[in-house]
Coordinates of C-alpha atoms in Angstrom, one line a residue:
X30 CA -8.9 -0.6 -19.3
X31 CA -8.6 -3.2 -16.8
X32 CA -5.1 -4.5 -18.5
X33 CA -4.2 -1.0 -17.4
X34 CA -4.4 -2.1 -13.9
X35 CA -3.5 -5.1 -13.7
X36 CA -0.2 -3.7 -15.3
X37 CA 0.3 -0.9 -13.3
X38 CA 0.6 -3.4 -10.6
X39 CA 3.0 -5.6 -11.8
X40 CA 5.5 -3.7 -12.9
X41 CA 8.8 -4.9 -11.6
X42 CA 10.5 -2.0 -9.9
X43 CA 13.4 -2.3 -11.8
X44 CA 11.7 -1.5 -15.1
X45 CA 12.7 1.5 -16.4
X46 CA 9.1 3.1 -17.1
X47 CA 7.8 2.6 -13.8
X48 CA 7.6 6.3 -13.2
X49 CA 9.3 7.7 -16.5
X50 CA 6.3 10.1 -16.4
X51 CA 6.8 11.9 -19.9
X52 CA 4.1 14.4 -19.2
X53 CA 2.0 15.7 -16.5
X54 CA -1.0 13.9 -17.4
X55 CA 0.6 10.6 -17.3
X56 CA 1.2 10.9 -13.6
X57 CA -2.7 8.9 -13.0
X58 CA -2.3 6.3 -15.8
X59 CA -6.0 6.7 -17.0
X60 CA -7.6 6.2 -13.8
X61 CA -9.7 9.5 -14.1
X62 CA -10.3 9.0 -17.1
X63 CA -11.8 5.4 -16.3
X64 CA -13.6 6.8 -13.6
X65 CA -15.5 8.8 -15.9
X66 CA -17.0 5.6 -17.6
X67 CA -18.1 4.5 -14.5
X68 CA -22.1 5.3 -14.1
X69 CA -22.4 6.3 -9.9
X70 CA -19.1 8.5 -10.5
X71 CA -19.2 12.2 -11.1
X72 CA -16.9 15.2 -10.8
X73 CA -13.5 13.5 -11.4
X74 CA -11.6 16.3 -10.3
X75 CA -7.2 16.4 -11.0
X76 CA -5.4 19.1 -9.7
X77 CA -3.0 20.8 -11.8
X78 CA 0.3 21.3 -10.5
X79 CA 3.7 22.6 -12.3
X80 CA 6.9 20.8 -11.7
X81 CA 9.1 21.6 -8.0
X82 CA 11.9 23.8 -8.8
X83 CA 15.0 21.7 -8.5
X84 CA 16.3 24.2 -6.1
X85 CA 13.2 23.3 -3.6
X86 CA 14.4 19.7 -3.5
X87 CA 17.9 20.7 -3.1
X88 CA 16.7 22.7 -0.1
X89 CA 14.6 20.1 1.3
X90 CA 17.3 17.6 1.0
X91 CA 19.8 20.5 2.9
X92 CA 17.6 21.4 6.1
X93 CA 16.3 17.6 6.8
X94 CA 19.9 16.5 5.6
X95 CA 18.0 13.5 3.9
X96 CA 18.3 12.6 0.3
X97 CA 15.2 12.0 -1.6
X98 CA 14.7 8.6 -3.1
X99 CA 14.9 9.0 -7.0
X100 CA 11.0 8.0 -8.0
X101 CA 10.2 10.7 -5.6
X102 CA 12.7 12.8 -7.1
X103 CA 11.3 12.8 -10.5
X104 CA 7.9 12.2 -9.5
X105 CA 8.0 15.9 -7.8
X106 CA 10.0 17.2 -11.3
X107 CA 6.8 16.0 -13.4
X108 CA 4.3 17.6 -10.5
X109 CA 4.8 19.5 -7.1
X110 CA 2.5 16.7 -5.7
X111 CA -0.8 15.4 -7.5
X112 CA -4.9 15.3 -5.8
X113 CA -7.3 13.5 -7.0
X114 CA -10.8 13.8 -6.6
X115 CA -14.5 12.1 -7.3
X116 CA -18.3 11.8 -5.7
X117 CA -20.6 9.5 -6.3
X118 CA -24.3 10.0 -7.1
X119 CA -27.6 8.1 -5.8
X120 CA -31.3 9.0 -6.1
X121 CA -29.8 13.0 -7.2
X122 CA -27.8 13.1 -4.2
X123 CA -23.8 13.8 -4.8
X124 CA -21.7 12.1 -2.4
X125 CA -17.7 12.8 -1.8
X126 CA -15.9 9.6 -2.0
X127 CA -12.7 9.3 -3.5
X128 CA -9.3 11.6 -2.6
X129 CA -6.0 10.5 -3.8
X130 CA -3.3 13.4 -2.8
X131 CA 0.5 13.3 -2.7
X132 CA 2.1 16.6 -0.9
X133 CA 4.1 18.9 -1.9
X134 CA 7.6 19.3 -1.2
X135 CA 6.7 22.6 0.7
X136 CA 4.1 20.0 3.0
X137 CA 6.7 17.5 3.1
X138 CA 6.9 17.8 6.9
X139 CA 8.4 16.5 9.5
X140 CA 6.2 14.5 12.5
X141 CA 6.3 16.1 15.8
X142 CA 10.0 16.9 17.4
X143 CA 12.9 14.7 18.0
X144 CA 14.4 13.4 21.0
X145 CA 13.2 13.7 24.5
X146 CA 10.9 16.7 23.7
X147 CA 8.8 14.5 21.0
X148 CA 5.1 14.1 22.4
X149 CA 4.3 10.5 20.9
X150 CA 7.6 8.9 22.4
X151 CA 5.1 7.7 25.1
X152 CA 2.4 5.7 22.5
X153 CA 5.2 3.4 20.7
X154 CA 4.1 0.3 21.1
X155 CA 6.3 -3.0 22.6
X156 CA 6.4 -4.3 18.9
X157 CA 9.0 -3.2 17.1
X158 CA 8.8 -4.8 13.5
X159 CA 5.7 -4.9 11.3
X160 CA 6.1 -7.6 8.3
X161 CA 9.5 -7.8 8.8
X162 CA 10.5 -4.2 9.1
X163 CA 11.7 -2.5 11.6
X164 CA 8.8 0.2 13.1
X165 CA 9.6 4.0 12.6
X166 CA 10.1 5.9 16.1
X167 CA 9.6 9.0 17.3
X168 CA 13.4 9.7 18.4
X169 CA 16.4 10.6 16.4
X170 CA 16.6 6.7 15.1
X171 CA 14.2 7.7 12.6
X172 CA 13.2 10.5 10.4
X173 CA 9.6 10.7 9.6
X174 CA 7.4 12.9 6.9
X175 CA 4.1 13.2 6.2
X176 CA 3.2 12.4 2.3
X177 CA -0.5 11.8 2.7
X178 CA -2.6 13.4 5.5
X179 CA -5.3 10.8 4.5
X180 CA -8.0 12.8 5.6
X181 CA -7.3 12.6 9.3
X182 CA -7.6 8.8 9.3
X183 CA -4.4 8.4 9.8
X184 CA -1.0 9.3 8.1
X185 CA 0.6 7.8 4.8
X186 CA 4.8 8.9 5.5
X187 CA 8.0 8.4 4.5
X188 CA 10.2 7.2 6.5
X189 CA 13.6 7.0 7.6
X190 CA 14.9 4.5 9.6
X191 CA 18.4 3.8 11.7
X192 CA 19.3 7.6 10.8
X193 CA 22.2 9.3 13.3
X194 CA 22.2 12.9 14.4
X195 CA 23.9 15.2 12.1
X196 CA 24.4 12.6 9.7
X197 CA 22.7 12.2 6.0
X198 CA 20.0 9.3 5.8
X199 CA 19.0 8.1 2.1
X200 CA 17.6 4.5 2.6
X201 CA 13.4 5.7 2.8
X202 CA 10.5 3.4 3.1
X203 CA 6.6 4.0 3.1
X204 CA 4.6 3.8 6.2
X205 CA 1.3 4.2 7.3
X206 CA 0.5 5.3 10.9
X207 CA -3.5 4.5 11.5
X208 CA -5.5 6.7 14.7
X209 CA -4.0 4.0 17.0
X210 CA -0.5 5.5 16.6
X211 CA 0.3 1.9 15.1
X212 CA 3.1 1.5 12.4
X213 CA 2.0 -0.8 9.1
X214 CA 4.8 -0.9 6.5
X215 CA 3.4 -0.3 3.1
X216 CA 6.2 -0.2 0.6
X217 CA 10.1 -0.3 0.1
X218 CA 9.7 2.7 -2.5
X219 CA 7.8 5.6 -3.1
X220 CA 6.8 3.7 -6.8
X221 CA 5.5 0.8 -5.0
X222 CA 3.1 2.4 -3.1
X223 CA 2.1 4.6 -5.6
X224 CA 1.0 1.7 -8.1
X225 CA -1.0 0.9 -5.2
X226 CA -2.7 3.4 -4.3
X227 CA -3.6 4.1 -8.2
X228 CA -5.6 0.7 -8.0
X229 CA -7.4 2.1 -4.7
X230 CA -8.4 4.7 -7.1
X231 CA -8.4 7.0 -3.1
X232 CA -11.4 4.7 -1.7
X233 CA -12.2 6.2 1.8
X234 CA -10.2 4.4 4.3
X235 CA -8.5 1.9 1.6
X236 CA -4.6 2.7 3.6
X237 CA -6.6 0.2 6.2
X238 CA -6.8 -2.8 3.6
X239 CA -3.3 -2.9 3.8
X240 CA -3.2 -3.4 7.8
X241 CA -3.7 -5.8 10.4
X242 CA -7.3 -4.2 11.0
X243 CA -8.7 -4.4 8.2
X244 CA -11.4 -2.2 6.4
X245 CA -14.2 -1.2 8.5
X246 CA -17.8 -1.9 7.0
X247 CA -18.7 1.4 5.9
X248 CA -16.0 1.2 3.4
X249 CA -16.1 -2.5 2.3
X250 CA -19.2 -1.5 0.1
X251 CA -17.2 0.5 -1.8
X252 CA -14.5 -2.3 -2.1
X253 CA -17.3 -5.0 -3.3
X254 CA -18.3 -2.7 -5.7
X255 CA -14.9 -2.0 -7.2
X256 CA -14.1 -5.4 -6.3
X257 CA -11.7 -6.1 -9.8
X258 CA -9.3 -3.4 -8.8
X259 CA -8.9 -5.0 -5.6
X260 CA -8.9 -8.7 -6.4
X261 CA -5.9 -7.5 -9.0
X262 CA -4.2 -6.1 -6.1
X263 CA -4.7 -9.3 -3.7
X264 CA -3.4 -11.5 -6.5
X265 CA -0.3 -8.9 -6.7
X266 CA 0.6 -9.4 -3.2
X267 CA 0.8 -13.3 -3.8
X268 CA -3.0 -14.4 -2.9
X269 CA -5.0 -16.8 -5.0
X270 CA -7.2 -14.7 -7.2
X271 CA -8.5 -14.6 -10.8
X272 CA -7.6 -11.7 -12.4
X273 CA -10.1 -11.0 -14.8
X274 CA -9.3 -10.5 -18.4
X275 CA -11.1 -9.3 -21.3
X276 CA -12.4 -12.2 -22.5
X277 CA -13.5 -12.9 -18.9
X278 CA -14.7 -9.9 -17.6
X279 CA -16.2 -9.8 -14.3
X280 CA -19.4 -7.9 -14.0
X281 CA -19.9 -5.5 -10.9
X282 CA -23.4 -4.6 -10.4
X283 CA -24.4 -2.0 -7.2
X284 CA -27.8 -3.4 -5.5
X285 CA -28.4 -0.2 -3.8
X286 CA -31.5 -1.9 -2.2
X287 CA -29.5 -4.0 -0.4
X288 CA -26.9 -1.8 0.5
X289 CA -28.6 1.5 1.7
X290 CA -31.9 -0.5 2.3
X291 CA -33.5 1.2 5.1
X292 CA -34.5 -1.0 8.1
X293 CA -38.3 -1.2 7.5
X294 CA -38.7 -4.5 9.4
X295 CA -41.3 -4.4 12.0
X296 CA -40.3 -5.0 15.8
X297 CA -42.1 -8.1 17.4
X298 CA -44.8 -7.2 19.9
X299 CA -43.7 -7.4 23.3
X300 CA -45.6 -9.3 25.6
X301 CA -48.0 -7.3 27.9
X302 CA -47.2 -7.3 31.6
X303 CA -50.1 -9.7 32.4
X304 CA -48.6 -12.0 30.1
X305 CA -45.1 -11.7 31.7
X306 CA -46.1 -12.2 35.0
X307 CA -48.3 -15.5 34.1
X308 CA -45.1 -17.0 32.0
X309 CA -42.7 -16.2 35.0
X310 CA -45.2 -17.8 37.2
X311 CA -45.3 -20.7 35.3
X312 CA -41.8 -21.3 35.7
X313 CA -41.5 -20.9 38.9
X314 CA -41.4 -24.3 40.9
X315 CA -42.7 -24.8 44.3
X316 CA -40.5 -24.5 47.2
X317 CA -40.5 -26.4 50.4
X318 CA -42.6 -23.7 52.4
X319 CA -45.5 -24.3 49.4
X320 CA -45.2 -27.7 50.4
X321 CA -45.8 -27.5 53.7
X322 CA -48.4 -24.6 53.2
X323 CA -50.5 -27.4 50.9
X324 CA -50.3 -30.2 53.8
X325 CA -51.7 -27.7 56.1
X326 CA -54.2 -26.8 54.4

């Protein structure tokens, strides 16, 4: 299953199959279905969506006068959008964990106004580029829609940039905004970030691994334990990492003692007041009146 994976990820975007989707199921490449094998993971949930009527895209495409990239185009002709869902049990105790959700073309919304009336013209930041690309901004230079609400962590969109008023824009990138109102560029295509987000399998918070700040802790125990998926995705994105193979498979084993130990150590005593007062005192060095106070006496 791994293989899977590690070929989702390397698919060249030029490859013909790299969304030729011939049925709905296909749109998740096994990942439920590996899920399922996974002990900790319980109800894998996939929503079941039909296809976006072509006259919904042509409408789109008409009232935002933007063209759709094409792997977005047929994605939404296999499914108006796709969510993916799974918890995770410990000790009898179901948690909600992973959410993978695309929307549909009906959410496909625009951010906020345009222009001189647009509320978040005031937060862009000094920076304008982000790996190279030019940052989205809330004017009329750029067109912006929301694909993944992320759970109110932020905002996967897509994106388009250098646009003129009144004039069609088709050149589309993937960006994620995080809480800070900061740009991170994600992708060039909607394909490419999709591969990627498969191999996140909708880890809470995993849009951050893909940013200048990083995962926060209470999501990098999640990343450790599905540490395979994302040492594939590190060695994708041209770090040094050992994919592991079949004949080299790499073991993950949850020590949920160390990682939802509770903190059962016991405080050390304080010192009592008495013995405070005679450790300060013994600290303190005479001054010149004690001195003087000594000959006196």
């Amino acid at each position: 299953m791994l293989n899977l994976y590690v070929f989702i990820l390397i698919m060249d975007d030029n490859d013909k199959t790299r969304l030729a989707f011939p049925k709905a199921e296909g749109l998740f490449l096994g990942v439920p279905e590996w899920l399922e094998t996974q002990k900790i993971v319980c109800d894998v949930r996939v929503s079941n969506r039909q296809p976006a009527l072509p006259n919904s895209l042509a409408e789109w495409e008409h009232r935002h006068c933007c063209v759709l990239p094409t792997d977005l185009k047929e994605f939404y002709a296999r499914s108006d959008g796709v969510l993916l869902q799974w918890n995770v049990m410990f000790d009898d105790i179901i948690t909600k964990l992973g959410r993978f959700e695309v929307n549909p073309v009906t959410s496909l919304t625009r951010l906020a106004g345009v222009g001189k009336t647009n509320p978040l013209l005031f937060l862009e930041s000094s920076i304008t580029t982000n790996r190279g690309h030019k940052k989205p901004r809330f004017d009329e230079s750029s067109r912006i829609f929301e694909l993944d609400p992320c759970q109110g962590f932020g905002k996967l969109c897509l994106v388009y940039n250098e646009t003129k008023p009144n004039s069609p824009a088709s050149l589309a990138e993937i960006w994620f905004m995080d809480r800070g109102f900061n740009w991170n560029f994600i992708g060039r295509s909607f394909s490419e970030y999709y591969r990627v987000a498969l191999c996140h399998l909708g880890l809470p918070l995993w849009h951050y691994a893909l940013t200048d700040i990083g995962l926060p802790l209470s999501a990098t125990q999640w990343f450790n334990y599905f540490s395979p998926l994302r040492a594939a995705l590190s060695s994708c994105l041209g770090r040094t990492v050992n994919i592991p193979t079949e004949g080299n498979p790499v073991e993950n084993k949850l020590d949920t003692q160390l990682l939802f130990k509770d903190k059962t150590e016991k405080p050390t005593p304080k010192k009592s007041q008495t013995q405070q007062h005679r450790s300060k005192s013994s600290l303190i060095k005479p001054n010149n009146k004690t001195n003087i106070l000594n000959k006196l006496s």
